[in-house]
Amino acid sequence: MDIQEITLEELADLPESTYVLYDTRDEISWQYDTIPGADHVPDLWESARAGQLPMDKKIVLFCMHGTESAAYTQALSHLGFDAWNLKGGYAAWLQKQMRHQDRSAEIEETLRGRSPFHKKLFVPFAKAINKYQMIRPGDRIAVCISGGKDSMLMAKLFQELKRHRQIDFEPVFLVMDPGYNDLNRALIEDNAVTMGVPLTFFRTSIFDAVDKVDKNPCYLCARMRRGNLYAKAKELGCCKIALGHHFDDVIETTLMGMLWGGQIQAMMPKLHSEHFEGMELIRPMYFVREDDIKAWRDYNRLHFIQCACHFTDTCSSCRTDGSPVSKRMQTKLLIRELKKTNPGVEQNLLSSVHNVNLDMVIAYKENGVKHSFLEKYDRQ
């Protein structure tokens, strides 16, 4: 049976009452960003067999590029549904959103005093910088842009901080191209124009290198990206690199270390580089909530890449252990479930690594040396 395909133009001509639109990517990808009006079904195949999908409407399916959704389309057609695959998928829709129009002035207003986003985004951004003493007068900082929502917002927050002139520093908005495909590169450039962020690009061949690696390619890719960012930043006269990890990244990484790594280890707000003398890493989005970033993105009608990985369409789909769900996604879902009965669970996770009682710790490491509570036990 041939797969029925429909273009974005043809879909736009259909009355909304005549079709339903389903995003077949995983839930984290759907929540990150999707085509307006698209719904998500956790198990599309089971829902279809259970009679939970409409038989009297066109069912239009899409994934990132229209490949995975094509298989779903064919399966639903065999079950008698009027199923259609959206040609080009989410990527085709994303490409149509590019306008190369400078909207920086209106976007900047959403981060200033009268906007609710000022309190939710700029205030916690400034709080982290002050609390953890991230910036010193005269610093030249490489603001590292991946192209995602977090790092692009971080760039705007640095611009806003610079406008306040309370700290004398110089930001450099640095983008490492590890081998982006044409769509991802174009989207980053388009968003830079839209948001008024002057980018400095440099090219590496990291994606080509990790394509040849079978074991832990994601870990190797991350290490190589970090090293290249440090090296380029130092070459440009920077003393620090800023990464866009936010509050949710911090608590998820902490919990992941406990559940899967067997250790209590926080994602630090700042770090000295081990291999690049005089360089530091800072995380000024440390107190910024991901839901607030998404709300700001949607309010400004912005769309960003989620992951440029060669192996998968989305970071949340990256698997290194063969499991159907990534460890980070499992952790996200676990925190979400705990939050239903304990609304303060997220803040408690962050507070836990700020309130470590060494008198009640069985063992800990300091400067790479492991210590046991037994060393002091008889002296107490």
Tab-separated table of C-alpha atoms in Angstrom:
chain	number	residue	atom	x	y	z
A	1	MET	CA	0.000	0.000	0.000
A	2	ASP	CA	1.359	3.394	-0.991
A	3	ILE	CA	1.796	5.947	1.789
A	4	GLN	CA	-0.431	9.002	1.415
A	5	GLU	CA	1.527	12.236	1.799
A	6	ILE	CA	0.324	15.786	2.357
A	7	THR	CA	2.305	19.012	2.124
A	8	LEU	CA	2.166	21.922	4.547
A	9	GLU	CA	0.390	24.026	1.900
A	10	GLU	CA	-2.250	21.354	1.344
A	11	LEU	CA	-2.724	20.949	5.097
A	12	ALA	CA	-3.245	24.701	5.502
A	13	ASP	CA	-6.100	24.554	2.978
A	14	LEU	CA	-7.998	21.897	4.937
A	15	PRO	CA	-10.719	22.956	7.412
A	16	GLU	CA	-9.404	22.276	10.927
A	17	SER	CA	-12.482	20.214	11.718
A	18	THR	CA	-11.576	17.642	9.058
A	19	TYR	CA	-8.237	16.399	10.429
A	20	VAL	CA	-6.161	15.742	13.553
A	21	LEU	CA	-2.409	16.326	13.702
A	22	TYR	CA	-0.148	13.997	15.692
A	23	ASP	CA	3.531	14.459	16.541
A	24	THR	CA	5.073	10.965	16.579
A	25	ARG	CA	8.342	12.050	18.220
A	26	ASP	CA	8.878	11.341	21.930
A	27	GLU	CA	7.062	13.392	24.540
A	28	ILE	CA	10.093	15.496	25.529
A	29	SER	CA	10.600	16.552	21.904
A	30	TRP	CA	6.894	17.366	21.531
A	31	GLN	CA	6.962	19.466	24.684
A	32	TYR	CA	10.151	21.234	23.596
A	33	ASP	CA	8.491	22.563	20.435
A	34	THR	CA	6.014	21.314	17.869
A	35	ILE	CA	3.739	22.439	15.048
A	36	PRO	CA	0.869	24.508	16.509
A	37	GLY	CA	-2.203	22.363	17.112
A	38	ALA	CA	-0.304	19.071	17.117
A	39	ASP	CA	-1.185	16.518	19.763
A	40	HIS	CA	0.929	13.685	21.126
A	41	VAL	CA	-0.173	10.147	21.986
A	42	PRO	CA	2.230	8.159	24.204
A	43	ASP	CA	1.538	4.922	22.295
A	44	LEU	CA	-0.027	5.710	18.922
A	45	TRP	CA	-0.219	2.084	17.812
A	46	GLU	CA	-2.012	0.892	20.956
A	47	SER	CA	-4.364	3.891	20.851
A	48	ALA	CA	-5.294	3.026	17.286
A	49	ARG	CA	-5.974	-0.629	18.082
A	50	ALA	CA	-8.045	0.426	21.119
A	51	GLY	CA	-10.258	2.587	18.899
A	52	GLN	CA	-9.121	5.839	20.530
A	53	LEU	CA	-8.255	7.584	17.242
A	54	PRO	CA	-10.958	9.167	15.057
A	55	MET	CA	-12.114	7.155	12.043
A	56	ASP	CA	-14.080	10.046	10.534
A	57	LYS	CA	-11.139	12.456	10.072
A	58	LYS	CA	-7.836	12.545	8.284
A	59	ILE	CA	-5.016	11.585	10.641
A	60	VAL	CA	-1.907	13.567	9.727
A	61	LEU	CA	1.350	12.322	11.255
A	62	PHE	CA	4.813	13.840	11.397
A	63	CYS	CA	8.199	13.288	12.983
A	64	MET	CA	11.381	15.316	12.480
A	65	HIS	CA	11.863	14.616	8.780
A	66	GLY	CA	8.849	12.437	7.910
A	67	THR	CA	10.613	9.058	8.036
A	68	GLU	CA	9.444	7.509	11.325
A	69	SER	CA	5.961	8.955	10.849
A	70	ALA	CA	5.775	7.293	7.408
A	71	ALA	CA	5.890	3.877	9.102
A	72	TYR	CA	3.095	4.904	11.485
A	73	THR	CA	1.076	6.210	8.524
A	74	GLN	CA	1.336	2.898	6.701
A	75	ALA	CA	0.400	0.930	9.843
A	76	LEU	CA	-2.677	3.073	10.509
A	77	SER	CA	-3.739	2.801	6.867
A	78	HIS	CA	-3.716	-0.994	7.197
A	79	LEU	CA	-6.083	-0.609	10.140
A	80	GLY	CA	-8.515	1.341	7.985
A	81	PHE	CA	-7.676	4.897	9.106
A	82	ASP	CA	-7.456	7.770	6.619
A	83	ALA	CA	-3.795	8.334	7.531
A	84	TRP	CA	-1.466	10.849	5.895
A	85	ASN	CA	2.233	11.545	6.350
A	86	LEU	CA	3.259	15.216	6.507
A	87	LYS	CA	5.903	15.644	3.831
A	88	GLY	CA	9.208	16.881	5.247
A	89	GLY	CA	7.903	16.654	8.808
A	90	TYR	CA	8.603	19.134	11.571
A	91	ALA	CA	11.834	20.195	9.822
A	92	ALA	CA	9.894	21.417	6.786
A	93	TRP	CA	7.543	23.421	8.996
A	94	LEU	CA	10.489	24.850	10.931
A	95	GLN	CA	12.137	25.988	7.715
A	96	LYS	CA	9.024	27.947	6.794
A	97	GLN	CA	9.232	29.902	10.052
A	98	MET	CA	12.524	31.534	9.065
A	99	ARG	CA	12.035	35.173	8.100
A	100	HIS	CA	15.438	36.871	8.696
A	101	GLN	CA	13.684	39.832	10.312
A	102	ASP	CA	15.254	41.801	13.168
A	103	ARG	CA	12.789	41.744	16.079
A	104	SER	CA	15.418	42.367	18.754
A	105	ALA	CA	13.790	45.510	20.171
A	106	GLU	CA	10.458	43.830	20.969
A	107	ILE	CA	12.189	40.691	22.276
A	108	GLU	CA	14.410	42.756	24.572
A	109	GLU	CA	11.355	44.494	26.038
A	110	THR	CA	10.131	41.110	27.299
A	111	LEU	CA	13.216	40.887	29.553
A	112	ARG	CA	12.877	44.333	31.110
A	113	GLY	CA	11.187	45.673	34.244
A	114	ARG	CA	7.548	45.824	33.171
A	115	SER	CA	7.475	42.338	31.711
A	116	PRO	CA	6.744	39.309	33.926
A	117	PHE	CA	9.703	37.612	32.253
A	118	HIS	CA	12.056	40.125	33.859
A	119	LYS	CA	11.360	38.646	37.288
A	120	LYS	CA	11.354	35.061	36.052
A	121	LEU	CA	14.415	35.214	33.797
A	122	PHE	CA	16.653	38.236	34.287
A	123	VAL	CA	16.374	38.389	38.092
A	124	PRO	CA	17.458	34.739	38.695
A	125	PHE	CA	20.148	35.169	36.020
A	126	ALA	CA	21.603	38.168	37.852
A	127	LYS	CA	21.142	36.412	41.210
A	128	ALA	CA	23.326	33.458	40.163
A	129	ILE	CA	26.037	35.766	38.814
A	130	ASN	CA	26.119	37.727	42.082
A	131	LYS	CA	25.708	34.791	44.493
A	132	TYR	CA	28.492	32.732	42.928
A	133	GLN	CA	30.719	35.689	41.913
A	134	MET	CA	30.795	34.612	38.268
A	135	ILE	CA	31.971	37.868	36.673
A	136	ARG	CA	34.813	40.169	37.621
A	137	PRO	CA	35.505	43.636	36.165
A	138	GLY	CA	37.397	43.356	32.898
A	139	ASP	CA	36.286	39.802	32.103
A	140	ARG	CA	35.959	38.828	28.454
A	141	ILE	CA	33.422	36.005	28.349
A	142	ALA	CA	32.703	33.541	25.554
A	143	VAL	CA	28.929	33.099	25.677
A	144	CYS	CA	28.636	29.663	24.078
A	145	ILE	CA	25.665	29.299	21.729
A	146	SER	CA	24.468	25.825	20.756
A	147	GLY	CA	21.414	27.122	18.909
A	148	GLY	CA	18.910	25.858	21.485
A	149	LYS	CA	16.459	27.928	23.504
A	150	ASP	CA	18.634	28.032	26.630
A	151	SER	CA	21.823	29.382	25.110
A	152	MET	CA	20.014	31.870	22.860
A	153	LEU	CA	18.135	33.268	25.865
A	154	MET	CA	21.421	33.392	27.769
A	155	ALA	CA	22.851	35.575	24.996
A	156	LYS	CA	19.984	38.057	25.358
A	157	LEU	CA	20.360	38.089	29.149
A	158	PHE	CA	24.061	38.890	28.807
A	159	GLN	CA	23.185	41.720	26.445
A	160	GLU	CA	20.706	43.042	28.994
A	161	LEU	CA	23.279	42.773	31.786
A	162	LYS	CA	25.763	44.679	29.639
A	163	ARG	CA	23.168	47.407	29.047
A	164	HIS	CA	22.842	47.934	32.812
A	165	ARG	CA	26.578	48.833	32.966
A	166	GLN	CA	26.877	47.659	36.558
A	167	ILE	CA	29.685	45.244	35.679
A	168	ASP	CA	32.471	46.054	33.234
A	169	PHE	CA	32.762	42.954	31.034
A	170	GLU	CA	32.818	42.034	27.352
A	171	PRO	CA	30.709	39.186	25.919
A	172	VAL	CA	31.666	37.278	22.767
A	173	PHE	CA	28.780	35.227	21.365
A	174	LEU	CA	30.555	32.097	20.223
A	175	VAL	CA	29.062	29.312	18.097
A	176	MET	CA	30.985	26.138	17.434
A	177	ASP	CA	29.725	24.390	14.296
A	178	PRO	CA	30.567	20.702	14.895
A	179	GLY	CA	29.106	19.755	11.515
A	180	TYR	CA	25.543	21.087	11.554
A	181	ASN	CA	23.273	20.127	8.706
A	182	ASP	CA	22.038	22.977	6.511
A	183	LEU	CA	18.720	23.348	8.358
A	184	ASN	CA	20.264	23.640	11.822
A	185	ARG	CA	22.914	26.104	10.686
A	186	ALA	CA	20.308	28.221	8.876
A	187	LEU	CA	17.996	28.220	11.913
A	188	ILE	CA	20.789	29.410	14.222
A	189	GLU	CA	21.679	32.211	11.803
A	190	ASP	CA	18.035	33.188	11.360
A	191	ASN	CA	17.438	33.366	15.115
A	192	ALA	CA	20.572	35.460	15.545
A	193	VAL	CA	19.180	38.026	13.090
A	194	THR	CA	15.733	37.902	14.698
A	195	MET	CA	17.132	38.372	18.203
A	196	GLY	CA	19.922	40.800	17.374
A	197	VAL	CA	22.782	38.601	18.597
A	198	PRO	CA	26.102	39.055	16.717
A	199	LEU	CA	27.536	35.545	16.419
A	200	THR	CA	31.144	34.446	15.987
A	201	PHE	CA	31.228	31.045	14.253
A	202	PHE	CA	34.074	28.565	14.083
A	203	ARG	CA	34.015	25.151	12.436
A	204	THR	CA	35.152	21.766	13.758
A	205	SER	CA	34.776	18.192	12.485
A	206	ILE	CA	33.552	16.692	15.767
A	207	PHE	CA	30.453	15.048	14.285
A	208	ASP	CA	32.563	13.320	11.635
A	209	ALA	CA	34.951	12.085	14.322
A	210	VAL	CA	32.318	10.630	16.650
A	211	ASP	CA	30.457	9.026	13.735
A	212	LYS	CA	33.224	6.408	13.766
A	213	VAL	CA	32.878	5.672	17.507
A	214	ASP	CA	30.651	2.840	18.705
A	215	LYS	CA	31.055	3.137	22.489
A	216	ASN	CA	29.783	6.247	24.320
A	217	PRO	CA	29.784	8.620	21.308
A	218	CYS	CA	27.675	11.179	23.224
A	219	TYR	CA	30.213	11.372	26.059
A	220	LEU	CA	33.092	11.753	23.619
A	221	CYS	CA	31.205	14.395	21.632
A	222	ALA	CA	30.527	16.427	24.786
A	223	ARG	CA	34.184	16.274	25.845
A	224	MET	CA	35.419	17.303	22.419
A	225	ARG	CA	32.930	20.173	22.190
A	226	ARG	CA	33.960	21.504	25.603
A	227	GLY	CA	37.650	21.318	24.723
A	228	ASN	CA	37.167	23.104	21.409
A	229	LEU	CA	35.123	25.851	23.080
A	230	TYR	CA	37.825	26.426	25.684
A	231	ALA	CA	40.548	26.536	23.041
A	232	LYS	CA	38.720	28.985	20.761
A	233	ALA	CA	37.633	31.180	23.673
A	234	LYS	CA	41.224	31.438	24.903
A	235	GLU	CA	42.391	32.235	21.375
A	236	LEU	CA	39.875	35.117	21.303
A	237	GLY	CA	41.243	36.522	24.554
A	238	CYS	CA	38.440	35.262	26.801
A	239	CYS	CA	39.035	34.124	30.357
A	240	LYS	CA	35.678	32.357	30.784
A	241	ILE	CA	33.116	30.345	28.867
A	242	ALA	CA	29.426	30.598	29.794
A	243	LEU	CA	27.133	27.598	29.234
A	244	GLY	CA	23.328	27.651	29.213
A	245	HIS	CA	22.576	24.936	31.781
A	246	HIS	CA	19.466	25.907	33.728
A	247	PHE	CA	17.865	24.966	37.070
A	248	ASP	CA	16.239	21.807	35.681
A	249	ASP	CA	19.558	20.611	34.208
A	250	VAL	CA	21.191	21.103	37.602
A	251	ILE	CA	18.709	19.065	39.636
A	252	GLU	CA	18.285	16.364	36.981
A	253	THR	CA	22.052	15.864	36.712
A	254	THR	CA	22.373	15.711	40.504
A	255	LEU	CA	19.634	13.091	40.779
A	256	MET	CA	20.980	11.115	37.808
A	257	GLY	CA	24.353	10.892	39.554
A	258	MET	CA	22.701	9.358	42.599
A	259	LEU	CA	20.391	6.958	40.748
A	260	TRP	CA	22.747	5.751	38.014
A	261	GLY	CA	26.224	6.936	38.990
A	262	GLY	CA	26.213	5.953	42.658
A	263	GLN	CA	27.542	9.346	43.753
A	264	ILE	CA	26.413	12.678	45.124
A	265	GLN	CA	27.891	15.269	42.815
A	266	ALA	CA	26.374	18.630	41.969
A	267	MET	CA	26.533	20.425	38.643
A	268	MET	CA	28.710	23.304	39.818
A	269	PRO	CA	27.793	26.945	39.075
A	270	LYS	CA	31.408	27.622	38.106
A	271	LEU	CA	34.578	25.590	37.605
A	272	HIS	CA	38.267	26.175	36.935
A	273	SER	CA	39.374	24.422	33.751
A	274	GLU	CA	41.709	21.473	34.352
A	275	HIS	CA	43.379	21.653	30.950
A	276	PHE	CA	43.253	25.346	29.984
A	277	GLU	CA	45.179	27.428	32.489
A	278	GLY	CA	43.459	30.605	33.603
A	279	MET	CA	40.112	29.611	32.088
A	280	GLU	CA	36.816	29.172	33.939
A	281	LEU	CA	33.382	27.766	33.130
A	282	ILE	CA	30.323	29.605	34.451
A	283	ARG	CA	26.610	28.702	34.423
A	284	PRO	CA	24.660	31.947	34.903
A	285	MET	CA	21.278	30.277	34.147
A	286	TYR	CA	21.665	28.229	37.351
A	287	PHE	CA	18.420	29.503	38.929
A	288	VAL	CA	16.345	29.892	35.734
A	289	ARG	CA	13.468	27.405	35.352
A	290	GLU	CA	13.002	25.597	32.045
A	291	ASP	CA	9.236	26.161	32.005
A	292	ASP	CA	9.858	29.925	32.174
A	293	ILE	CA	12.302	29.676	29.258
A	294	LYS	CA	9.676	27.831	27.208
A	295	ALA	CA	7.020	30.402	28.091
A	296	TRP	CA	9.312	33.245	26.984
A	297	ARG	CA	10.151	31.408	23.760
A	298	ASP	CA	6.500	30.829	22.923
A	299	TYR	CA	5.490	34.385	23.828
A	300	ASN	CA	8.056	35.704	21.353
A	301	ARG	CA	7.086	33.120	18.683
A	302	LEU	CA	10.625	31.759	18.515
A	303	HIS	CA	11.742	28.302	17.423
A	304	PHE	CA	15.102	26.720	18.172
A	305	ILE	CA	16.949	23.511	17.409
A	306	GLN	CA	16.720	20.898	20.142
A	307	CYS	CA	19.673	18.781	19.141
A	308	ALA	CA	21.988	18.725	16.148
A	309	CYS	CA	23.221	15.213	16.851
A	310	HIS	CA	24.145	13.006	13.870
A	311	PHE	CA	22.788	9.904	15.572
A	312	THR	CA	19.284	11.057	16.459
A	313	ASP	CA	16.795	13.769	15.688
A	314	THR	CA	16.484	14.852	19.311
A	315	CYS	CA	18.640	14.787	22.431
A	316	SER	CA	15.876	13.141	24.414
A	317	SER	CA	16.093	10.205	22.012
A	318	CYS	CA	19.822	9.660	22.478
A	319	ARG	CA	20.424	6.173	23.842
A	320	THR	CA	23.751	4.825	25.002
A	321	ASP	CA	22.501	1.718	26.802
A	322	GLY	CA	19.797	0.354	24.513
A	323	SER	CA	16.988	1.406	26.855
A	324	PRO	CA	13.725	2.643	25.315
A	325	VAL	CA	13.898	5.865	27.349
A	326	SER	CA	17.015	7.924	28.085
A	327	LYS	CA	18.195	8.324	31.667
A	328	ARG	CA	17.581	12.066	31.518
A	329	MET	CA	14.020	11.529	30.300
A	330	GLN	CA	13.397	8.977	33.049
A	331	THR	CA	14.698	11.500	35.585
A	332	LYS	CA	12.484	14.268	34.189
A	333	LEU	CA	9.437	12.029	34.430
A	334	LEU	CA	10.358	10.919	37.944
A	335	ILE	CA	10.678	14.513	39.191
A	336	ARG	CA	7.408	15.407	37.468
A	337	GLU	CA	5.655	12.532	39.246
A	338	LEU	CA	7.146	13.417	42.648
A	339	LYS	CA	6.095	17.031	42.178
A	340	LYS	CA	2.429	15.985	42.141
A	341	THR	CA	2.570	15.185	45.858
A	342	ASN	CA	5.567	17.341	46.827
A	343	PRO	CA	5.511	20.715	45.015
A	344	GLY	CA	8.850	21.682	46.604
A	345	VAL	CA	10.770	18.633	45.412
A	346	GLU	CA	12.773	20.563	42.799
A	347	GLN	CA	13.958	23.240	45.204
A	348	ASN	CA	14.702	20.567	47.811
A	349	LEU	CA	16.971	18.754	45.361
A	350	LEU	CA	18.965	21.926	44.762
A	351	SER	CA	19.022	22.783	48.474
A	352	SER	CA	20.351	19.310	49.307
A	353	VAL	CA	23.701	20.012	47.622
A	354	HIS	CA	23.907	23.368	49.419
A	355	ASN	CA	23.296	21.759	52.825
A	356	VAL	CA	25.641	18.770	52.978
A	357	ASN	CA	26.343	17.747	56.584
A	358	LEU	CA	29.781	16.123	56.551
A	359	ASP	CA	29.221	14.775	60.088
A	360	MET	CA	26.535	12.531	58.630
A	361	VAL	CA	28.312	11.414	55.459
A	362	ILE	CA	29.792	7.904	55.385
A	363	ALA	CA	32.511	8.761	52.868
A	364	TYR	CA	33.511	11.677	50.685
A	365	LYS	CA	36.270	12.776	48.336
A	366	GLU	CA	38.404	15.884	48.729
A	367	ASN	CA	41.023	16.794	46.116
A	368	GLY	CA	40.685	13.299	44.703
A	369	VAL	CA	41.371	11.579	48.051
A	370	LYS	CA	38.623	9.466	49.601
A	371	HIS	CA	37.893	9.920	53.315
A	372	SER	CA	35.739	7.793	55.622
A	373	PHE	CA	33.759	8.816	58.703
A	374	LEU	CA	35.849	6.205	60.569
A	375	GLU	CA	38.888	8.520	60.405
A	376	LYS	CA	37.271	10.838	62.964
A	377	TYR	CA	34.797	8.474	64.586
A	378	ASP	CA	36.801	7.533	67.713
A	379	ARG	CA	37.966	11.134	68.233
A	380	GLN	CA	34.415	12.489	68.441
